């Protein structure tokens, strides 16, 4: 009886050990078969403020569709199951990430485009790669999170972008004698953006007239006058030459710019989010944003670059007639980088090998979005961007995509 019991126990332990090994292997290669790789994303499709990144799903779908039409990557096609909605809520973002990994068994999350994404810690702990627009500090200092634009919230002493200020200086014929005022909201991401963007302009030679982070991020204020008054007197009692808005949401920018124009502001207005064809469908919004210089971190759709022609063709294949938006481009380029890492990793695919490739002195350059380097860009931005001007109801390329050296963040 003792021998039989010992034998049974040994067999049980062996079976359990094999099962554990199989479970580990399955987790390492989760979402991967001989013919497919399962991918899903997390976006802010809906929110109380109206802010939405849902178009990123179309961009990723378009890029994956072309990859599949070309035979996939090492014989495997992308099984893109779409994106979950975090509703701009960190807890819902965390739940969405867990659902995709634990229930849907995806290999990676592409695209992730959610300002308050809450799944970063879980994905890092699980060793699951995620690609998208690095809009907050949760993207920085990871080994699994790959912002197509790098880390926009570097720590003090790490590299901080100068491209926005230098592109604006080139556009305006130099920065000497010109002042800049930066308006942010009270969200942590917006405040941090105010710090890095202020330095971008001062590094280019602009004088900093002021930074205001008192704007509530929850909703546009009922009265813009207090903010406008501060701006209009910030440069020694007069208006600054340039006003930079570091606010997520068209409604905010439309309100701020309309109020500034009513107050007689004649300087330059610039932000990172107003490059959106949907704006042109709203006459009041288009008027408020007329003359604004948007700063996308990718080559504009109006560019003659062949990479942009390819993007347009890919989108038309999967979603005919779709308006091209910044969020769409972000989904597309995030998917493009993911596919490049996938190709370099090889046919023997696991998450560990994928991450080793991505973090192994990785460099990818594409005129569509500039360049990206990992692991360096886990801790600093990629330093690339373009400028687009809205004028007379149409967007025009003001400065083509260019990359500039970063400087240590003070």
mmCIF file of C-alpha atoms in Angstrom:
data_model
loop_
_atom_site.group_PDB
_atom_site.id
_atom_site.type_symbol
_atom_site.label_atom_id
_atom_site.label_comp_id
_atom_site.label_asym_id
_atom_site.label_seq_id
_atom_site.Cartn_x
_atom_site.Cartn_y
_atom_site.Cartn_z
ATOM 1 C CA UNK A 1 0.000 0.000 0.000
ATOM 2 C CA UNK A 2 2.843 2.380 0.882
ATOM 3 C CA UNK A 3 4.637 1.609 -2.392
ATOM 4 C CA UNK A 4 1.441 2.067 -4.385
ATOM 5 C CA UNK A 5 0.729 5.352 -2.571
ATOM 6 C CA UNK A 6 4.252 6.608 -3.212
ATOM 7 C CA UNK A 7 4.033 5.626 -6.883
ATOM 8 C CA UNK A 8 0.681 7.373 -7.231
ATOM 9 C CA UNK A 9 2.067 10.475 -5.533
ATOM 10 C CA UNK A 10 5.119 10.464 -7.823
ATOM 11 C CA UNK A 11 2.900 10.125 -10.887
ATOM 12 C CA UNK A 12 0.682 12.963 -9.649
ATOM 13 C CA UNK A 13 3.698 15.202 -9.120
ATOM 14 C CA UNK A 14 5.067 14.369 -12.564
ATOM 15 C CA UNK A 15 1.720 15.164 -14.206
ATOM 16 C CA UNK A 16 1.449 18.388 -12.229
ATOM 17 C CA UNK A 17 4.994 19.330 -13.190
ATOM 18 C CA UNK A 18 4.321 18.689 -16.853
ATOM 19 C CA UNK A 19 1.100 20.673 -16.632
ATOM 20 C CA UNK A 20 2.943 23.576 -14.997
ATOM 21 C CA UNK A 21 5.566 23.503 -17.707
ATOM 22 C CA UNK A 22 2.865 23.440 -20.375
ATOM 23 C CA UNK A 23 1.064 26.332 -18.689
ATOM 24 C CA UNK A 24 4.288 28.333 -18.602
ATOM 25 C CA UNK A 25 4.935 27.603 -22.256
ATOM 26 C CA UNK A 26 1.376 28.539 -23.144
ATOM 27 C CA UNK A 27 1.726 31.815 -21.303
ATOM 28 C CA UNK A 28 5.038 32.547 -22.980
ATOM 29 C CA UNK A 29 3.544 31.862 -26.391
ATOM 30 C CA UNK A 30 -0.007 32.978 -25.593
ATOM 31 C CA UNK A 31 -1.951 34.075 -28.644
ATOM 32 C CA UNK A 32 0.467 32.374 -31.048
ATOM 33 C CA UNK A 33 -0.314 29.382 -33.264
ATOM 34 C CA UNK A 34 1.485 28.040 -36.309
ATOM 35 C CA UNK A 35 -0.653 30.287 -38.524
ATOM 36 C CA UNK A 36 -1.897 33.227 -36.407
ATOM 37 C CA UNK A 37 -0.957 35.820 -33.788
ATOM 38 C CA UNK A 38 -3.850 37.201 -31.746
ATOM 39 C CA UNK A 39 -3.762 40.946 -31.016
ATOM 40 C CA UNK A 40 -6.196 43.314 -29.254
ATOM 41 C CA UNK A 41 -6.096 46.937 -28.118
ATOM 42 C CA UNK A 42 -7.373 49.414 -25.533
ATOM 43 C CA UNK A 43 -8.706 52.814 -26.595
ATOM 44 C CA UNK A 44 -10.718 55.649 -25.120
ATOM 45 C CA UNK A 45 -13.662 55.163 -27.448
ATOM 46 C CA UNK A 46 -16.068 57.080 -25.216
ATOM 47 C CA UNK A 47 -15.637 59.622 -22.407
ATOM 48 C CA UNK A 48 -17.614 62.174 -20.427
ATOM 49 C CA UNK A 49 -15.787 65.026 -22.152
ATOM 50 C CA UNK A 50 -16.433 63.645 -25.633
ATOM 51 C CA UNK A 51 -12.759 62.889 -26.208
ATOM 52 C CA UNK A 52 -12.331 59.720 -28.279
ATOM 53 C CA UNK A 53 -9.440 57.796 -29.813
ATOM 54 C CA UNK A 54 -11.635 55.188 -31.526
ATOM 55 C CA UNK A 55 -10.129 55.883 -34.967
ATOM 56 C CA UNK A 56 -6.875 54.264 -33.839
ATOM 57 C CA UNK A 57 -8.635 50.926 -34.270
ATOM 58 C CA UNK A 58 -9.129 51.622 -37.993
ATOM 59 C CA UNK A 59 -5.480 52.583 -38.407
ATOM 60 C CA UNK A 60 -4.215 49.394 -36.769
ATOM 61 C CA UNK A 61 -6.704 47.271 -38.702
ATOM 62 C CA UNK A 62 -5.527 48.817 -41.985
ATOM 63 C CA UNK A 63 -1.860 48.121 -41.280
ATOM 64 C CA UNK A 64 -2.524 44.574 -40.098
ATOM 65 C CA UNK A 65 -4.701 43.908 -43.162
ATOM 66 C CA UNK A 66 -1.826 44.792 -45.500
ATOM 67 C CA UNK A 67 0.542 42.575 -43.532
ATOM 68 C CA UNK A 68 -1.927 39.694 -43.859
ATOM 69 C CA UNK A 69 -2.415 40.335 -47.588
ATOM 70 C CA UNK A 70 1.360 40.045 -47.992
ATOM 71 C CA UNK A 71 1.332 36.626 -46.335
ATOM 72 C CA UNK A 72 1.658 37.592 -42.703
ATOM 73 C CA UNK A 73 4.882 37.591 -40.680
ATOM 74 C CA UNK A 74 6.926 34.406 -40.892
ATOM 75 C CA UNK A 75 3.846 32.579 -42.120
ATOM 76 C CA UNK A 76 1.549 33.829 -39.358
ATOM 77 C CA UNK A 77 -1.330 36.208 -40.008
ATOM 78 C CA UNK A 78 -2.521 38.803 -37.500
ATOM 79 C CA UNK A 79 -5.809 37.900 -35.811
ATOM 80 C CA UNK A 80 -6.855 41.398 -34.733
ATOM 81 C CA UNK A 81 -9.857 41.111 -32.403
ATOM 82 C CA UNK A 82 -10.386 44.855 -32.061
ATOM 83 C CA UNK A 83 -10.044 47.221 -29.130
ATOM 84 C CA UNK A 84 -11.684 47.502 -25.721
ATOM 85 C CA UNK A 85 -13.043 50.857 -24.467
ATOM 86 C CA UNK A 86 -11.603 52.227 -21.210
ATOM 87 C CA UNK A 87 -13.993 55.242 -21.202
ATOM 88 C CA UNK A 88 -11.017 57.364 -20.020
ATOM 89 C CA UNK A 89 -11.142 55.525 -16.681
ATOM 90 C CA UNK A 90 -7.946 53.970 -15.295
ATOM 91 C CA UNK A 91 -9.776 51.136 -13.519
ATOM 92 C CA UNK A 92 -11.627 50.196 -16.695
ATOM 93 C CA UNK A 93 -8.359 50.272 -18.611
ATOM 94 C CA UNK A 94 -6.836 47.847 -16.123
ATOM 95 C CA UNK A 95 -9.868 45.553 -16.425
ATOM 96 C CA UNK A 96 -9.684 45.729 -20.225
ATOM 97 C CA UNK A 97 -6.008 44.753 -20.225
ATOM 98 C CA UNK A 98 -6.695 41.803 -17.918
ATOM 99 C CA UNK A 99 -9.592 40.627 -20.091
ATOM 100 C CA UNK A 100 -7.469 40.705 -23.236
ATOM 101 C CA UNK A 101 -4.598 38.802 -21.624
ATOM 102 C CA UNK A 102 -6.395 36.367 -19.318
ATOM 103 C CA UNK A 103 -9.614 35.662 -21.197
ATOM 104 C CA UNK A 104 -8.896 36.461 -24.846
ATOM 105 C CA UNK A 105 -5.289 35.210 -24.612
ATOM 106 C CA UNK A 106 -3.775 37.881 -26.861
ATOM 107 C CA UNK A 107 -0.042 37.907 -27.543
ATOM 108 C CA UNK A 108 0.239 41.710 -27.291
ATOM 109 C CA UNK A 109 -1.895 44.859 -26.990
ATOM 110 C CA UNK A 110 -1.899 47.018 -30.140
ATOM 111 C CA UNK A 111 -2.947 49.793 -30.221
ATOM 112 C CA UNK A 112 -3.113 51.261 -26.725
ATOM 113 C CA UNK A 113 -4.270 54.856 -27.045
ATOM 114 C CA UNK A 114 -5.850 56.025 -23.787
ATOM 115 C CA UNK A 115 -4.635 59.073 -21.802
ATOM 116 C CA UNK A 116 -5.564 57.506 -18.443
ATOM 117 C CA UNK A 117 -4.609 53.923 -19.295
ATOM 118 C CA UNK A 118 -4.546 51.901 -16.094
ATOM 119 C CA UNK A 119 -3.269 48.540 -17.316
ATOM 120 C CA UNK A 120 0.435 49.351 -17.457
ATOM 121 C CA UNK A 121 1.428 47.730 -14.138
ATOM 122 C CA UNK A 122 -0.432 44.508 -14.960
ATOM 123 C CA UNK A 123 1.090 44.228 -18.440
ATOM 124 C CA UNK A 124 4.570 44.912 -17.096
ATOM 125 C CA UNK A 125 4.155 42.261 -14.400
ATOM 126 C CA UNK A 126 2.878 39.724 -16.929
ATOM 127 C CA UNK A 127 5.539 40.527 -19.539
ATOM 128 C CA UNK A 128 2.957 41.396 -22.205
ATOM 129 C CA UNK A 129 4.061 43.873 -24.926
ATOM 130 C CA UNK A 130 1.868 46.917 -25.640
ATOM 131 C CA UNK A 131 2.243 49.545 -28.363
ATOM 132 C CA UNK A 132 0.581 52.930 -28.880
ATOM 133 C CA UNK A 133 0.813 56.662 -28.211
ATOM 134 C CA UNK A 134 2.865 57.389 -25.102
ATOM 135 C CA UNK A 135 0.812 60.215 -23.625
ATOM 136 C CA UNK A 136 1.552 59.737 -19.924
ATOM 137 C CA UNK A 137 4.158 58.627 -17.387
ATOM 138 C CA UNK A 138 2.794 55.053 -17.331
ATOM 139 C CA UNK A 139 4.655 54.479 -20.607
ATOM 140 C CA UNK A 140 8.024 55.484 -19.192
ATOM 141 C CA UNK A 141 10.571 53.227 -17.530
ATOM 142 C CA UNK A 142 8.909 49.989 -18.659
ATOM 143 C CA UNK A 143 10.306 47.062 -20.622
ATOM 144 C CA UNK A 144 6.938 46.086 -22.158
ATOM 145 C CA UNK A 145 5.360 49.443 -23.129
ATOM 146 C CA UNK A 146 6.453 50.789 -26.530
ATOM 147 C CA UNK A 147 5.233 54.272 -27.386
ATOM 148 C CA UNK A 148 5.703 54.963 -31.084
ATOM 149 C CA UNK A 149 6.872 58.411 -29.966
ATOM 150 C CA UNK A 150 8.922 57.230 -27.006
ATOM 151 C CA UNK A 151 8.407 58.524 -23.451
ATOM 152 C CA UNK A 152 6.888 62.005 -23.203
ATOM 153 C CA UNK A 153 7.366 62.240 -19.441
ATOM 154 C CA UNK A 154 11.125 61.816 -18.943
ATOM 155 C CA UNK A 155 12.640 62.119 -15.495
ATOM 156 C CA UNK A 156 14.906 65.020 -14.631
ATOM 157 C CA UNK A 157 18.232 64.598 -16.378
ATOM 158 C CA UNK A 158 16.836 62.315 -19.076
ATOM 159 C CA UNK A 159 16.446 63.490 -22.671
ATOM 160 C CA UNK A 160 13.532 65.850 -23.361
ATOM 161 C CA UNK A 161 12.232 66.835 -26.814
ATOM 162 C CA UNK A 162 13.235 70.029 -28.602
ATOM 163 C CA UNK A 163 11.561 69.355 -31.960
ATOM 164 C CA UNK A 164 8.371 71.386 -31.366
ATOM 165 C CA UNK A 165 10.200 74.554 -30.364
ATOM 166 C CA UNK A 166 12.791 74.201 -33.110
ATOM 167 C CA UNK A 167 10.223 73.495 -35.815
ATOM 168 C CA UNK A 168 8.284 76.588 -34.693
ATOM 169 C CA UNK A 169 11.450 78.689 -34.637
ATOM 170 C CA UNK A 170 12.243 77.632 -38.199
ATOM 171 C CA UNK A 171 8.680 78.372 -39.288
ATOM 172 C CA UNK A 172 8.689 81.851 -37.721
ATOM 173 C CA UNK A 173 12.101 82.844 -39.034
ATOM 174 C CA UNK A 174 13.877 82.467 -35.712
ATOM 175 C CA UNK A 175 13.030 82.637 -32.005
ATOM 176 C CA UNK A 176 15.125 85.644 -30.979
ATOM 177 C CA UNK A 177 13.001 88.228 -29.203
ATOM 178 C CA UNK A 178 9.849 86.057 -29.306
ATOM 179 C CA UNK A 179 7.947 85.010 -26.210
ATOM 180 C CA UNK A 180 5.839 81.898 -25.533
ATOM 181 C CA UNK A 181 3.074 81.183 -23.016
ATOM 182 C CA UNK A 182 2.050 77.604 -22.150
ATOM 183 C CA UNK A 183 -1.499 76.761 -21.029
ATOM 184 C CA UNK A 184 -2.112 73.323 -19.496
ATOM 185 C CA UNK A 185 -4.882 71.716 -17.479
ATOM 186 C CA UNK A 186 -4.537 70.492 -13.890
ATOM 187 C CA UNK A 187 -4.125 66.834 -14.910
ATOM 188 C CA UNK A 188 -0.729 65.311 -14.101
ATOM 189 C CA UNK A 189 -0.028 64.471 -17.754
ATOM 190 C CA UNK A 190 -0.902 67.966 -18.946
ATOM 191 C CA UNK A 191 1.219 69.586 -16.235
ATOM 192 C CA UNK A 192 4.188 67.416 -17.107
ATOM 193 C CA UNK A 193 3.677 68.234 -20.765
ATOM 194 C CA UNK A 194 3.791 71.898 -19.845
ATOM 195 C CA UNK A 195 7.229 71.380 -18.308
ATOM 196 C CA UNK A 196 8.746 69.495 -21.233
ATOM 197 C CA UNK A 197 7.155 71.674 -23.926
ATOM 198 C CA UNK A 198 8.223 74.876 -22.171
ATOM 199 C CA UNK A 199 11.788 73.614 -22.250
ATOM 200 C CA UNK A 200 11.411 72.651 -25.918
ATOM 201 C CA UNK A 201 10.645 76.287 -26.764
ATOM 202 C CA UNK A 202 13.290 77.815 -24.505
ATOM 203 C CA UNK A 203 15.886 75.402 -25.929
ATOM 204 C CA UNK A 204 14.986 76.802 -29.354
ATOM 205 C CA UNK A 205 15.592 80.374 -28.136
ATOM 206 C CA UNK A 206 12.090 81.553 -27.166
ATOM 207 C CA UNK A 207 11.551 83.516 -23.951
ATOM 208 C CA UNK A 208 9.066 81.918 -21.541
ATOM 209 C CA UNK A 209 6.324 84.401 -20.646
ATOM 210 C CA UNK A 210 4.499 82.023 -18.336
ATOM 211 C CA UNK A 211 2.894 78.636 -17.649
ATOM 212 C CA UNK A 212 -0.635 78.219 -16.286
ATOM 213 C CA UNK A 213 -1.757 74.794 -15.040
ATOM 214 C CA UNK A 214 -4.919 75.935 -13.271
ATOM 215 C CA UNK A 215 -7.426 74.904 -15.950
ATOM 216 C CA UNK A 216 -9.716 72.056 -14.721
ATOM 217 C CA UNK A 217 -9.287 68.963 -16.909
ATOM 218 C CA UNK A 218 -12.785 67.587 -16.318
ATOM 219 C CA UNK A 219 -14.653 70.013 -18.576
ATOM 220 C CA UNK A 220 -14.175 73.380 -20.327
ATOM 221 C CA UNK A 221 -14.720 76.309 -17.926
ATOM 222 C CA UNK A 222 -17.934 78.365 -18.171
ATOM 223 C CA UNK A 223 -15.834 81.534 -18.401
ATOM 224 C CA UNK A 224 -12.524 81.708 -20.274
ATOM 225 C CA UNK A 225 -11.895 85.359 -19.374
ATOM 226 C CA UNK A 226 -9.610 84.752 -16.331
ATOM 227 C CA UNK A 227 -7.318 82.563 -18.437
ATOM 228 C CA UNK A 228 -7.379 84.959 -21.373
ATOM 229 C CA UNK A 229 -6.536 87.946 -19.168
ATOM 230 C CA UNK A 230 -3.465 86.149 -17.806
ATOM 231 C CA UNK A 231 -2.295 85.286 -21.300
ATOM 232 C CA UNK A 232 -2.875 88.755 -22.757
ATOM 233 C CA UNK A 233 -0.704 90.403 -20.089
ATOM 234 C CA UNK A 234 1.887 87.656 -19.543
ATOM 235 C CA UNK A 235 4.745 89.220 -21.526
ATOM 236 C CA UNK A 236 5.503 92.246 -19.376
ATOM 237 C CA UNK A 237 1.927 93.506 -19.641
ATOM 238 C CA UNK A 238 1.420 92.584 -23.288
ATOM 239 C CA UNK A 239 0.443 89.435 -25.180
ATOM 240 C CA UNK A 240 3.059 86.756 -25.956
ATOM 241 C CA UNK A 241 4.086 85.955 -29.510
ATOM 242 C CA UNK A 242 3.117 82.292 -29.205
ATOM 243 C CA UNK A 243 0.494 80.498 -27.088
ATOM 244 C CA UNK A 244 0.942 76.729 -26.681
ATOM 245 C CA UNK A 245 -2.073 74.706 -25.520
ATOM 246 C CA UNK A 246 -1.265 71.436 -23.750
ATOM 247 C CA UNK A 247 -4.890 70.359 -23.313
ATOM 248 C CA UNK A 248 -6.476 67.068 -24.451
ATOM 249 C CA UNK A 249 -9.684 67.813 -26.309
ATOM 250 C CA UNK A 250 -10.908 69.940 -29.187
ATOM 251 C CA UNK A 251 -13.660 71.519 -27.077
ATOM 252 C CA UNK A 252 -11.058 73.035 -24.764
ATOM 253 C CA UNK A 253 -8.964 74.450 -27.576
ATOM 254 C CA UNK A 254 -11.954 75.812 -29.480
ATOM 255 C CA UNK A 255 -13.104 77.610 -26.336
ATOM 256 C CA UNK A 256 -9.675 79.011 -25.485
ATOM 257 C CA UNK A 257 -8.819 80.141 -29.016
ATOM 258 C CA UNK A 258 -12.222 81.714 -29.662
ATOM 259 C CA UNK A 259 -11.918 83.678 -26.406
ATOM 260 C CA UNK A 260 -8.381 84.805 -27.265
ATOM 261 C CA UNK A 261 -9.456 85.990 -30.697
ATOM 262 C CA UNK A 262 -12.374 87.937 -29.175
ATOM 263 C CA UNK A 263 -9.852 89.614 -26.889
ATOM 264 C CA UNK A 264 -7.835 90.701 -29.925
ATOM 265 C CA UNK A 265 -4.983 88.193 -29.797
ATOM 266 C CA UNK A 266 -2.941 88.337 -33.038
ATOM 267 C CA UNK A 267 -0.088 85.965 -32.215
ATOM 268 C CA UNK A 268 0.517 82.299 -33.054
ATOM 269 C CA UNK A 269 -1.605 79.518 -31.534
ATOM 270 C CA UNK A 270 -0.264 75.965 -31.453
ATOM 271 C CA UNK A 271 -1.225 72.624 -29.916
ATOM 272 C CA UNK A 272 -0.758 68.875 -30.395
ATOM 273 C CA UNK A 273 -4.378 67.828 -30.987
ATOM 274 C CA UNK A 274 -6.071 70.170 -33.486
ATOM 275 C CA UNK A 275 -4.992 68.225 -36.558
ATOM 276 C CA UNK A 276 -8.375 66.582 -37.106
ATOM 277 C CA UNK A 277 -10.490 66.626 -40.274
ATOM 278 C CA UNK A 278 -13.626 66.270 -38.136
ATOM 279 C CA UNK A 279 -13.033 69.864 -37.023
ATOM 280 C CA UNK A 280 -13.780 71.078 -40.541
ATOM 281 C CA UNK A 281 -17.352 69.741 -40.308
ATOM 282 C CA UNK A 282 -18.098 72.224 -37.512
ATOM 283 C CA UNK A 283 -18.068 75.798 -38.898
ATOM 284 C CA UNK A 284 -17.736 77.406 -35.463
ATOM 285 C CA UNK A 285 -14.887 75.089 -34.481
ATOM 286 C CA UNK A 286 -13.110 75.565 -37.813
ATOM 287 C CA UNK A 287 -13.336 79.329 -37.416
ATOM 288 C CA UNK A 288 -11.945 79.220 -33.875
ATOM 289 C CA UNK A 289 -9.060 77.033 -35.024
ATOM 290 C CA UNK A 290 -8.320 78.902 -38.250
ATOM 291 C CA UNK A 291 -4.637 79.806 -38.326
ATOM 292 C CA UNK A 292 -3.723 77.330 -35.576
ATOM 293 C CA UNK A 293 -0.454 75.404 -35.966
ATOM 294 C CA UNK A 294 -0.960 71.763 -34.963
ATOM 295 C CA UNK A 295 2.053 69.627 -34.047
ATOM 296 C CA UNK A 296 1.497 65.943 -34.965
ATOM 297 C CA UNK A 297 4.237 63.435 -34.227
ATOM 298 C CA UNK A 298 3.929 61.868 -37.668
ATOM 299 C CA UNK A 299 4.175 62.978 -41.291
ATOM 300 C CA UNK A 300 0.992 64.886 -42.246
ATOM 301 C CA UNK A 301 -1.614 63.320 -44.525
ATOM 302 C CA UNK A 302 -1.131 66.195 -46.971
ATOM 303 C CA UNK A 303 2.504 65.221 -47.473
ATOM 304 C CA UNK A 304 3.697 63.808 -50.827
ATOM 305 C CA UNK A 305 5.753 61.130 -49.026
ATOM 306 C CA UNK A 306 5.182 57.619 -50.479
ATOM 307 C CA UNK A 307 4.679 56.242 -46.957
ATOM 308 C CA UNK A 308 1.632 58.485 -46.566
ATOM 309 C CA UNK A 309 0.281 57.398 -49.941
ATOM 310 C CA UNK A 310 0.598 53.804 -48.732
ATOM 311 C CA UNK A 311 -1.211 54.625 -45.482
ATOM 312 C CA UNK A 312 -4.102 56.171 -47.411
ATOM 313 C CA UNK A 313 -4.306 53.143 -49.692
ATOM 314 C CA UNK A 314 -4.308 50.747 -46.739
ATOM 315 C CA UNK A 315 -7.085 52.653 -44.955
ATOM 316 C CA UNK A 316 -9.200 52.831 -48.099
ATOM 317 C CA UNK A 317 -8.938 49.051 -48.452
ATOM 318 C CA UNK A 318 -10.508 48.341 -45.047
ATOM 319 C CA UNK A 319 -12.693 51.423 -44.473
ATOM 320 C CA UNK A 320 -13.543 53.229 -47.728
ATOM 321 C CA UNK A 321 -14.281 56.907 -47.328
ATOM 322 C CA UNK A 322 -12.899 57.113 -43.792
ATOM 323 C CA UNK A 323 -11.700 60.575 -42.745
ATOM 324 C CA UNK A 324 -8.023 60.541 -41.835
ATOM 325 C CA UNK A 325 -7.422 61.612 -38.230
ATOM 326 C CA UNK A 326 -4.506 61.888 -35.864
ATOM 327 C CA UNK A 327 -5.809 58.961 -33.836
ATOM 328 C CA UNK A 328 -6.025 56.810 -36.973
ATOM 329 C CA UNK A 329 -2.389 57.574 -37.783
ATOM 330 C CA UNK A 330 -1.324 56.691 -34.249
ATOM 331 C CA UNK A 331 -2.978 53.269 -34.500
ATOM 332 C CA UNK A 332 -1.411 52.697 -37.910
ATOM 333 C CA UNK A 333 2.158 53.586 -36.913
ATOM 334 C CA UNK A 334 1.935 51.694 -33.612
ATOM 335 C CA UNK A 335 0.956 48.598 -35.595
ATOM 336 C CA UNK A 336 3.752 49.241 -38.094
ATOM 337 C CA UNK A 337 6.423 49.249 -35.376
ATOM 338 C CA UNK A 338 4.936 46.135 -33.772
ATOM 339 C CA UNK A 339 5.099 44.316 -37.118
ATOM 340 C CA UNK A 340 8.722 45.342 -37.603
ATOM 341 C CA UNK A 341 9.715 43.943 -34.200
ATOM 342 C CA UNK A 342 7.723 40.789 -34.979
ATOM 343 C CA UNK A 343 9.621 40.325 -38.250
ATOM 344 C CA UNK A 344 13.011 40.797 -36.591
ATOM 345 C CA UNK A 345 12.166 38.356 -33.786
ATOM 346 C CA UNK A 346 11.847 35.441 -36.202
ATOM 347 C CA UNK A 347 9.581 32.438 -36.557
ATOM 348 C CA UNK A 348 10.362 30.972 -33.121
ATOM 349 C CA UNK A 349 8.100 33.431 -31.339
ATOM 350 C CA UNK A 350 7.544 33.929 -27.621
ATOM 351 C CA UNK A 351 6.919 37.081 -25.639
ATOM 352 C CA UNK A 352 10.358 36.773 -24.063
ATOM 353 C CA UNK A 353 12.098 36.609 -27.445
ATOM 354 C CA UNK A 354 9.950 39.432 -28.800
ATOM 355 C CA UNK A 355 10.843 41.684 -25.847
ATOM 356 C CA UNK A 356 14.518 40.763 -26.122
ATOM 357 C CA UNK A 357 14.456 41.865 -29.770
ATOM 358 C CA UNK A 358 12.577 45.105 -29.073
ATOM 359 C CA UNK A 359 14.831 46.036 -26.171
ATOM 360 C CA UNK A 360 18.073 44.891 -27.790
ATOM 361 C CA UNK A 361 19.469 48.139 -29.196
ATOM 362 C CA UNK A 362 16.498 48.409 -31.572
ATOM 363 C CA UNK A 363 16.354 51.197 -34.171
ATOM 364 C CA UNK A 364 13.614 51.683 -36.762
ATOM 365 C CA UNK A 365 13.337 54.672 -39.071
ATOM 366 C CA UNK A 366 10.324 55.447 -41.246
ATOM 367 C CA UNK A 367 9.569 58.812 -42.919
ATOM 368 C CA UNK A 368 5.961 58.354 -41.818
ATOM 369 C CA UNK A 369 6.747 58.893 -38.134
ATOM 370 C CA UNK A 370 10.482 59.547 -37.859
ATOM 371 C CA UNK A 371 12.516 57.111 -35.827
ATOM 372 C CA UNK A 372 12.284 55.058 -32.673
ATOM 373 C CA UNK A 373 15.025 53.528 -30.521
ATOM 374 C CA UNK A 374 14.563 51.041 -27.699
ATOM 375 C CA UNK A 375 15.469 50.731 -24.921
ATOM 376 C CA UNK A 376 16.517 54.428 -25.017
ATOM 377 C CA UNK A 377 13.015 55.639 -25.865
ATOM 378 C CA UNK A 378 11.515 53.909 -22.848
ATOM 379 C CA UNK A 379 12.913 56.882 -20.931
ATOM 380 C CA UNK A 380 12.831 59.783 -23.427
ATOM 381 C CA UNK A 381 10.853 60.921 -26.491
ATOM 382 C CA UNK A 382 11.865 60.037 -30.037
ATOM 383 C CA UNK A 383 12.443 63.743 -30.794
ATOM 384 C CA UNK A 384 10.459 63.864 -34.061
ATOM 385 C CA UNK A 385 7.451 65.833 -35.271
ATOM 386 C CA UNK A 386 5.856 67.981 -37.969
ATOM 387 C CA UNK A 387 3.713 71.125 -38.139
ATOM 388 C CA UNK A 388 0.373 71.582 -39.898
ATOM 389 C CA UNK A 389 -1.572 74.831 -40.302
ATOM 390 C CA UNK A 390 -5.340 75.140 -40.632
ATOM 391 C CA UNK A 391 -6.033 77.947 -43.062
ATOM 392 C CA UNK A 392 -9.134 78.760 -45.083
ATOM 393 C CA UNK A 393 -10.878 75.530 -44.146
ATOM 394 C CA UNK A 394 -8.007 73.233 -45.127
ATOM 395 C CA UNK A 395 -4.884 71.808 -43.529
ATOM 396 C CA UNK A 396 -1.521 72.615 -45.061
ATOM 397 C CA UNK A 397 1.907 71.179 -44.274
ATOM 398 C CA UNK A 398 3.841 73.904 -42.488
ATOM 399 C CA UNK A 399 6.934 71.825 -41.676
ATOM 400 C CA UNK A 400 7.658 68.273 -42.856
ATOM 401 C CA UNK A 401 8.564 65.557 -40.356
ATOM 402 C CA UNK A 402 12.006 66.115 -38.827
ATOM 403 C CA UNK A 403 13.934 64.714 -35.881
ATOM 404 C CA UNK A 404 16.045 66.766 -33.463
ATOM 405 C CA UNK A 405 18.397 65.875 -30.628
ATOM 406 C CA UNK A 406 16.899 65.829 -27.153
ATOM 407 C CA UNK A 407 18.349 67.833 -24.255
ATOM 408 C CA UNK A 408 18.447 66.829 -20.567
ATOM 409 C CA UNK A 409 15.240 67.774 -18.757
ATOM 410 C CA UNK A 410 15.866 70.446 -16.146
#
